[in-house]
Amino acid sequence: MRIRCGSTRFVLLVGDRAIKIGRMRPLRLLFRLLLLPFSKKRREHFFAKYGHTFLQAAWKDLCAGLYANRGEYEYCQAFKDPRVMPTIVLLLKGWIVIQPRGRPLLPNDVRSQLRVFEKCRGRECEMTFPEQFAVNADGQVVLVDYGRAETRTALKLG
Ligand SMILES: Nc1ncnc2c1ncn2[C@@H]1O[C@H](COP(=O)(O)OP(=O)(O)OP(=O)(O)O)[C@@H](O)[C@H]1O
Ligand SMILES: [Mg+2]
């Protein structure tokens, strides 16, 4: 078994499955809240990204992995998008989701197949980074991390 630690999820790579477990991020939230009074830009980003009321934004930041998991599962059920690794099981209200396990990209995969995602690039978009992709059982490069709402929006537009 291998363990990957993402910014919002722990990922257990077990056999042919990737089990994504949402993380709580209390320290990150605490530091963010301590900095908020001093920066208008940070405040605007915080509320725009996580929610309009303070409690809603703080909760969504704390549980970003839960919302990433739910977002991936719902996107997958709604769109059956072949560009993403399917999210096939949702457990514990979304704290855990399961995907097929892909293999990491090799340099050739990046050069030859990643271009399909180039138009979806953006500051908040996971598609900018090769580690967000894997190669599925059919040899296709697919996105394994589409937890952010911005990424799913880019996929819908792409
Ligand atoms: N289906 C999968 N198959 C193989 N590896 C995977 C799979 N899903 C995730 N991983 C690995 O686990 C890492 C973390 O997963 P993921 O990016 O989904 O979590 P995250 O918390 O959203 O990460 P971050 O926000 O830091 O990008 C990925 O970069 C990838 O290496
Ligand atoms: Mg990721």
PDB file of C-alpha atoms and ligand atoms in Angstrom:
ATOM      1  CA  MET A   1       0.000   0.000   0.000  1.00  0.00           C
ATOM      2  CA  ARG A   2       1.183   3.535  -0.789  1.00  0.00           C
ATOM      3  CA  ILE A   3      -0.036   6.709   0.852  1.00  0.00           C
ATOM      4  CA  ARG A   4      -0.164  10.120  -0.829  1.00  0.00           C
ATOM      5  CA  CYS A   5      -0.867  13.242   1.144  1.00  0.00           C
ATOM      6  CA  GLY A   6      -2.687  15.904  -0.858  1.00  0.00           C
ATOM      7  CA  SER A   7      -3.598  19.312   0.480  1.00  0.00           C
ATOM      8  CA  THR A   8      -7.214  18.256   1.086  1.00  0.00           C
ATOM      9  CA  ARG A   9      -7.176  14.436   1.036  1.00  0.00           C
ATOM     10  CA  PHE A  10      -5.084  11.452   2.127  1.00  0.00           C
ATOM     11  CA  VAL A  11      -4.983   8.922  -0.692  1.00  0.00           C
ATOM     12  CA  LEU A  12      -4.391   5.236  -0.011  1.00  0.00           C
ATOM     13  CA  LEU A  13      -3.263   3.338  -3.095  1.00  0.00           C
ATOM     14  CA  VAL A  14      -4.288  -0.237  -2.400  1.00  0.00           C
ATOM     15  CA  GLY A  15      -4.309  -2.893  -5.120  1.00  0.00           C
ATOM     16  CA  ASP A  16      -6.173  -1.453  -8.086  1.00  0.00           C
ATOM     17  CA  ARG A  17      -8.029   1.158  -6.001  1.00  0.00           C
ATOM     18  CA  ALA A  18      -7.301   4.705  -4.842  1.00  0.00           C
ATOM     19  CA  ILE A  19      -9.141   5.462  -1.593  1.00  0.00           C
ATOM     20  CA  LYS A  20      -9.440   9.195  -0.941  1.00  0.00           C
ATOM     21  CA  ILE A  21     -10.079  10.279   2.632  1.00  0.00           C
ATOM     22  CA  GLY A  22     -11.037  13.899   3.337  1.00  0.00           C
ATOM     23  CA  ARG A  23      -8.729  15.738   5.740  1.00  0.00           C
ATOM     24  CA  MET A  24      -9.775  18.246   8.406  1.00  0.00           C
ATOM     25  CA  ARG A  25      -7.431  21.237   8.320  1.00  0.00           C
ATOM     26  CA  PRO A  26      -7.785  23.072  11.677  1.00  0.00           C
ATOM     27  CA  LEU A  27      -4.264  24.539  11.797  1.00  0.00           C
ATOM     28  CA  ARG A  28      -4.471  25.839   8.255  1.00  0.00           C
ATOM     29  CA  LEU A  29      -7.809  27.461   9.076  1.00  0.00           C
ATOM     30  CA  LEU A  30      -6.422  28.968  12.278  1.00  0.00           C
ATOM     31  CA  PHE A  31      -3.463  30.596  10.491  1.00  0.00           C
ATOM     32  CA  ARG A  32      -5.729  31.813   7.740  1.00  0.00           C
ATOM     33  CA  LEU A  33      -8.116  33.396  10.254  1.00  0.00           C
ATOM     34  CA  LEU A  34      -5.235  35.058  12.082  1.00  0.00           C
ATOM     35  CA  LEU A  35      -4.088  36.679   8.846  1.00  0.00           C
ATOM     36  CA  LEU A  36      -7.528  37.744   7.594  1.00  0.00           C
ATOM     37  CA  PRO A  37      -7.829  41.020   9.580  1.00  0.00           C
ATOM     38  CA  PHE A  38      -4.598  42.294   8.020  1.00  0.00           C
ATOM     39  CA  SER A  39      -5.284  41.645   4.351  1.00  0.00           C
ATOM     40  CA  LYS A  40      -8.290  42.763   2.307  1.00  0.00           C
ATOM     41  CA  LYS A  41      -7.128  40.588  -0.583  1.00  0.00           C
ATOM     42  CA  ARG A  42      -7.019  37.478   1.615  1.00  0.00           C
ATOM     43  CA  ARG A  43     -10.465  38.266   3.026  1.00  0.00           C
ATOM     44  CA  GLU A  44     -11.958  38.647  -0.442  1.00  0.00           C
ATOM     45  CA  HIS A  45     -10.351  35.396  -1.614  1.00  0.00           C
ATOM     46  CA  PHE A  46     -11.502  33.518   1.499  1.00  0.00           C
ATOM     47  CA  PHE A  47     -15.152  34.547   1.162  1.00  0.00           C
ATOM     48  CA  ALA A  48     -15.229  34.204  -2.631  1.00  0.00           C
ATOM     49  CA  LYS A  49     -13.802  30.695  -2.502  1.00  0.00           C
ATOM     50  CA  TYR A  50     -15.521  29.188   0.520  1.00  0.00           C
ATOM     51  CA  GLY A  51     -18.773  31.028   1.188  1.00  0.00           C
ATOM     52  CA  HIS A  52     -20.415  34.337   1.911  1.00  0.00           C
ATOM     53  CA  THR A  53     -20.887  34.073   5.651  1.00  0.00           C
ATOM     54  CA  PHE A  54     -17.994  33.636   8.052  1.00  0.00           C
ATOM     55  CA  LEU A  55     -19.248  30.350   9.502  1.00  0.00           C
ATOM     56  CA  GLN A  56     -19.932  28.851   6.096  1.00  0.00           C
ATOM     57  CA  ALA A  57     -16.517  29.862   4.767  1.00  0.00           C
ATOM     58  CA  ALA A  58     -14.683  28.583   7.859  1.00  0.00           C
ATOM     59  CA  TRP A  59     -16.533  25.237   7.740  1.00  0.00           C
ATOM     60  CA  LYS A  60     -15.854  24.741   4.022  1.00  0.00           C
ATOM     61  CA  ASP A  61     -12.191  25.563   4.479  1.00  0.00           C
ATOM     62  CA  LEU A  62     -11.941  23.165   7.433  1.00  0.00           C
ATOM     63  CA  CYS A  63     -13.629  20.353   5.495  1.00  0.00           C
ATOM     64  CA  ALA A  64     -12.320  21.108   1.992  1.00  0.00           C
ATOM     65  CA  GLY A  65     -11.527  17.404   1.447  1.00  0.00           C
ATOM     66  CA  LEU A  66     -15.139  16.405   2.116  1.00  0.00           C
ATOM     67  CA  TYR A  67     -16.381  18.921  -0.459  1.00  0.00           C
ATOM     68  CA  ALA A  68     -13.681  17.861  -2.941  1.00  0.00           C
ATOM     69  CA  ASN A  69     -14.761  14.229  -2.591  1.00  0.00           C
ATOM     70  CA  ARG A  70     -18.465  15.038  -2.990  1.00  0.00           C
ATOM     71  CA  GLY A  71     -17.726  17.301  -5.958  1.00  0.00           C
ATOM     72  CA  GLU A  72     -15.775  14.575  -7.749  1.00  0.00           C
ATOM     73  CA  TYR A  73     -18.457  11.965  -7.141  1.00  0.00           C
ATOM     74  CA  GLU A  74     -21.334  14.220  -8.218  1.00  0.00           C
ATOM     75  CA  TYR A  75     -19.461  15.400 -11.322  1.00  0.00           C
ATOM     76  CA  CYS A  76     -18.708  11.849 -12.269  1.00  0.00           C
ATOM     77  CA  GLN A  77     -22.285  10.649 -11.819  1.00  0.00           C
ATOM     78  CA  ALA A  78     -23.687  13.607 -13.762  1.00  0.00           C
ATOM     79  CA  PHE A  79     -21.272  13.778 -16.711  1.00  0.00           C
ATOM     80  CA  LYS A  80     -19.552  10.367 -17.093  1.00  0.00           C
ATOM     81  CA  ASP A  81     -16.614  12.393 -18.431  1.00  0.00           C
ATOM     82  CA  PRO A  82     -13.949  10.120 -20.002  1.00  0.00           C
ATOM     83  CA  ARG A  83     -11.251  12.756 -19.313  1.00  0.00           C
ATOM     84  CA  VAL A  84     -11.402  12.082 -15.565  1.00  0.00           C
ATOM     85  CA  MET A  85     -10.721   9.004 -13.446  1.00  0.00           C
ATOM     86  CA  PRO A  86     -14.201   7.847 -12.432  1.00  0.00           C
ATOM     87  CA  THR A  87     -15.155   8.238  -8.782  1.00  0.00           C
ATOM     88  CA  ILE A  88     -17.085   5.034  -8.277  1.00  0.00           C
ATOM     89  CA  VAL A  89     -17.964   4.814  -4.584  1.00  0.00           C
ATOM     90  CA  LEU A  90     -18.955   7.430  -1.999  1.00  0.00           C
ATOM     91  CA  LEU A  91     -18.878   6.449   1.688  1.00  0.00           C
ATOM     92  CA  LEU A  92     -19.533   8.174   5.048  1.00  0.00           C
ATOM     93  CA  LYS A  93     -21.436  11.028   3.399  1.00  0.00           C
ATOM     94  CA  GLY A  94     -18.395  11.827   1.259  1.00  0.00           C
ATOM     95  CA  TRP A  95     -15.501  11.634   3.692  1.00  0.00           C
ATOM     96  CA  ILE A  96     -14.290   8.660   1.643  1.00  0.00           C
ATOM     97  CA  VAL A  97     -14.456   8.121  -2.104  1.00  0.00           C
ATOM     98  CA  ILE A  98     -12.894   5.417  -4.226  1.00  0.00           C
ATOM     99  CA  GLN A  99     -11.434   5.608  -7.746  1.00  0.00           C
ATOM    100  CA  PRO A 100      -9.647   3.022  -9.871  1.00  0.00           C
ATOM    101  CA  ARG A 101      -5.904   3.394  -9.327  1.00  0.00           C
ATOM    102  CA  GLY A 102      -3.951   4.852 -12.229  1.00  0.00           C
ATOM    103  CA  ARG A 103      -0.249   4.696 -12.841  1.00  0.00           C
ATOM    104  CA  PRO A 104       1.824   7.886 -12.553  1.00  0.00           C
ATOM    105  CA  LEU A 105       2.615   9.744 -15.756  1.00  0.00           C
ATOM    106  CA  LEU A 106       5.861   9.237 -17.637  1.00  0.00           C
ATOM    107  CA  PRO A 107       7.434  12.166 -19.533  1.00  0.00           C
ATOM    108  CA  ASN A 108       6.119  10.798 -22.841  1.00  0.00           C
ATOM    109  CA  ASP A 109       2.559  10.698 -21.529  1.00  0.00           C
ATOM    110  CA  VAL A 110       2.803  14.354 -20.554  1.00  0.00           C
ATOM    111  CA  ARG A 111       4.133  15.448 -23.922  1.00  0.00           C
ATOM    112  CA  SER A 112       1.819  13.445 -26.088  1.00  0.00           C
ATOM    113  CA  GLN A 113      -1.505  13.410 -24.269  1.00  0.00           C
ATOM    114  CA  LEU A 114      -1.674  16.273 -21.789  1.00  0.00           C
ATOM    115  CA  ARG A 115      -2.226  18.880 -24.490  1.00  0.00           C
ATOM    116  CA  VAL A 116      -5.905  18.087 -24.561  1.00  0.00           C
ATOM    117  CA  PHE A 117      -6.181  19.867 -21.210  1.00  0.00           C
ATOM    118  CA  GLU A 118      -4.180  22.969 -22.095  1.00  0.00           C
ATOM    119  CA  LYS A 119      -7.184  25.155 -22.773  1.00  0.00           C
ATOM    120  CA  CYS A 120      -8.417  24.434 -19.257  1.00  0.00           C
ATOM    121  CA  ARG A 121      -5.381  25.946 -17.556  1.00  0.00           C
ATOM    122  CA  GLY A 122      -5.821  28.616 -14.927  1.00  0.00           C
ATOM    123  CA  ARG A 123      -4.480  29.779 -11.587  1.00  0.00           C
ATOM    124  CA  GLU A 124      -6.923  27.757  -9.482  1.00  0.00           C
ATOM    125  CA  CYS A 125      -7.014  24.796 -11.811  1.00  0.00           C
ATOM    126  CA  GLU A 126      -5.529  21.429 -10.883  1.00  0.00           C
ATOM    127  CA  MET A 127      -5.032  20.644 -14.539  1.00  0.00           C
ATOM    128  CA  THR A 128      -1.822  22.688 -14.592  1.00  0.00           C
ATOM    129  CA  PHE A 129       0.111  20.012 -12.687  1.00  0.00           C
ATOM    130  CA  PRO A 130       1.161  16.564 -13.995  1.00  0.00           C
ATOM    131  CA  GLU A 131       0.756  14.934 -10.555  1.00  0.00           C
ATOM    132  CA  GLN A 132      -2.991  15.554 -10.841  1.00  0.00           C
ATOM    133  CA  PHE A 133      -3.142  13.052 -13.702  1.00  0.00           C
ATOM    134  CA  ALA A 134      -2.650   9.318 -14.046  1.00  0.00           C
ATOM    135  CA  VAL A 135      -2.836   6.743 -16.799  1.00  0.00           C
ATOM    136  CA  ASN A 136      -5.921   4.552 -16.661  1.00  0.00           C
ATOM    137  CA  ALA A 137      -6.255   0.853 -17.530  1.00  0.00           C
ATOM    138  CA  ASP A 138      -6.854   1.761 -21.205  1.00  0.00           C
ATOM    139  CA  GLY A 139      -3.592   3.735 -21.391  1.00  0.00           C
ATOM    140  CA  GLN A 140      -5.349   7.102 -21.444  1.00  0.00           C
ATOM    141  CA  VAL A 141      -4.142  10.096 -19.437  1.00  0.00           C
ATOM    142  CA  VAL A 142      -6.981  11.139 -17.144  1.00  0.00           C
ATOM    143  CA  LEU A 143      -7.412  13.710 -14.385  1.00  0.00           C
ATOM    144  CA  VAL A 144      -7.491  12.086 -10.926  1.00  0.00           C
ATOM    145  CA  ASP A 145      -7.994  15.332  -8.980  1.00  0.00           C
ATOM    146  CA  TYR A 146     -11.034  17.357  -9.962  1.00  0.00           C
ATOM    147  CA  GLY A 147     -11.975  18.259  -6.413  1.00  0.00           C
ATOM    148  CA  ARG A 148     -11.990  22.010  -6.892  1.00  0.00           C
ATOM    149  CA  ALA A 149     -15.121  23.659  -8.247  1.00  0.00           C
ATOM    150  CA  GLU A 150     -12.939  25.743 -10.608  1.00  0.00           C
ATOM    151  CA  THR A 151     -11.550  22.582 -12.168  1.00  0.00           C
ATOM    152  CA  ARG A 152     -14.984  21.106 -12.752  1.00  0.00           C
ATOM    153  CA  THR A 153     -16.148  24.380 -14.287  1.00  0.00           C
ATOM    154  CA  ALA A 154     -13.135  24.295 -16.628  1.00  0.00           C
ATOM    155  CA  LEU A 155     -13.961  20.691 -17.558  1.00  0.00           C
ATOM    156  CA  LYS A 156     -17.546  21.644 -18.376  1.00  0.00           C
ATOM    157  CA  LEU A 157     -16.350  24.480 -20.589  1.00  0.00           C
ATOM    158  CA  GLY A 158     -13.476  22.513 -22.170  1.00  0.00           C
TER     159      GLY A 158
HETATM  160  N1  LIG B   1      -6.980   7.408  -8.891  1.00  0.00           N
HETATM  161  C1  LIG B   1      -5.693   7.612  -8.564  1.00  0.00           C
HETATM  162  N2  LIG B   1      -4.744   6.765  -9.040  1.00  0.00           N
HETATM  163  C2  LIG B   1      -3.445   6.939  -8.720  1.00  0.00           C
HETATM  164  N3  LIG B   1      -2.972   7.922  -7.934  1.00  0.00           N
HETATM  165  C3  LIG B   1      -3.874   8.787  -7.431  1.00  0.00           C
HETATM  166  C4  LIG B   1      -5.272   8.676  -7.710  1.00  0.00           C
HETATM  167  N4  LIG B   1      -5.909   9.679  -7.083  1.00  0.00           N
HETATM  168  C5  LIG B   1      -4.963  10.388  -6.448  1.00  0.00           C
HETATM  169  N5  LIG B   1      -3.738   9.860  -6.641  1.00  0.00           N
HETATM  170  C6  LIG B   1      -2.455  10.354  -6.106  1.00  0.00           C
HETATM  171  O1  LIG B   1      -2.690  11.012  -4.883  1.00  0.00           O
HETATM  172  C7  LIG B   1      -2.280  12.386  -4.956  1.00  0.00           C
HETATM  173  C8  LIG B   1      -3.229  13.241  -4.150  1.00  0.00           C
HETATM  174  O2  LIG B   1      -4.544  13.078  -4.665  1.00  0.00           O
HETATM  175  P1  LIG B   1      -5.458  14.340  -5.003  1.00  0.00           P
HETATM  176  O3  LIG B   1      -4.681  15.263  -5.887  1.00  0.00           O
HETATM  177  O4  LIG B   1      -6.750  13.852  -5.505  1.00  0.00           O
HETATM  178  O5  LIG B   1      -5.634  14.957  -3.542  1.00  0.00           O
HETATM  179  P2  LIG B   1      -5.770  16.491  -3.121  1.00  0.00           P
HETATM  180  O6  LIG B   1      -5.830  16.545  -1.643  1.00  0.00           O
HETATM  181  O7  LIG B   1      -6.894  17.087  -3.893  1.00  0.00           O
HETATM  182  O8  LIG B   1      -4.386  17.075  -3.612  1.00  0.00           O
HETATM  183  P3  LIG B   1      -3.917  18.580  -3.899  1.00  0.00           P
HETATM  184  O9  LIG B   1      -5.021  19.498  -3.530  1.00  0.00           O
HETATM  185  O10 LIG B   1      -2.673  18.704  -3.058  1.00  0.00           O
HETATM  186  O11 LIG B   1      -3.615  18.537  -5.352  1.00  0.00           O
HETATM  187  C9  LIG B   1      -2.269  12.704  -6.459  1.00  0.00           C
HETATM  188  O12 LIG B   1      -1.357  13.747  -6.769  1.00  0.00           O
HETATM  189  C10 LIG B   1      -1.825  11.381  -7.053  1.00  0.00           C
HETATM  190  O13 LIG B   1      -0.408  11.233  -6.951  1.00  0.00           O
HETATM  191 MG    MG B   2      -4.203  16.938  -6.285  1.00  0.00          MG
END
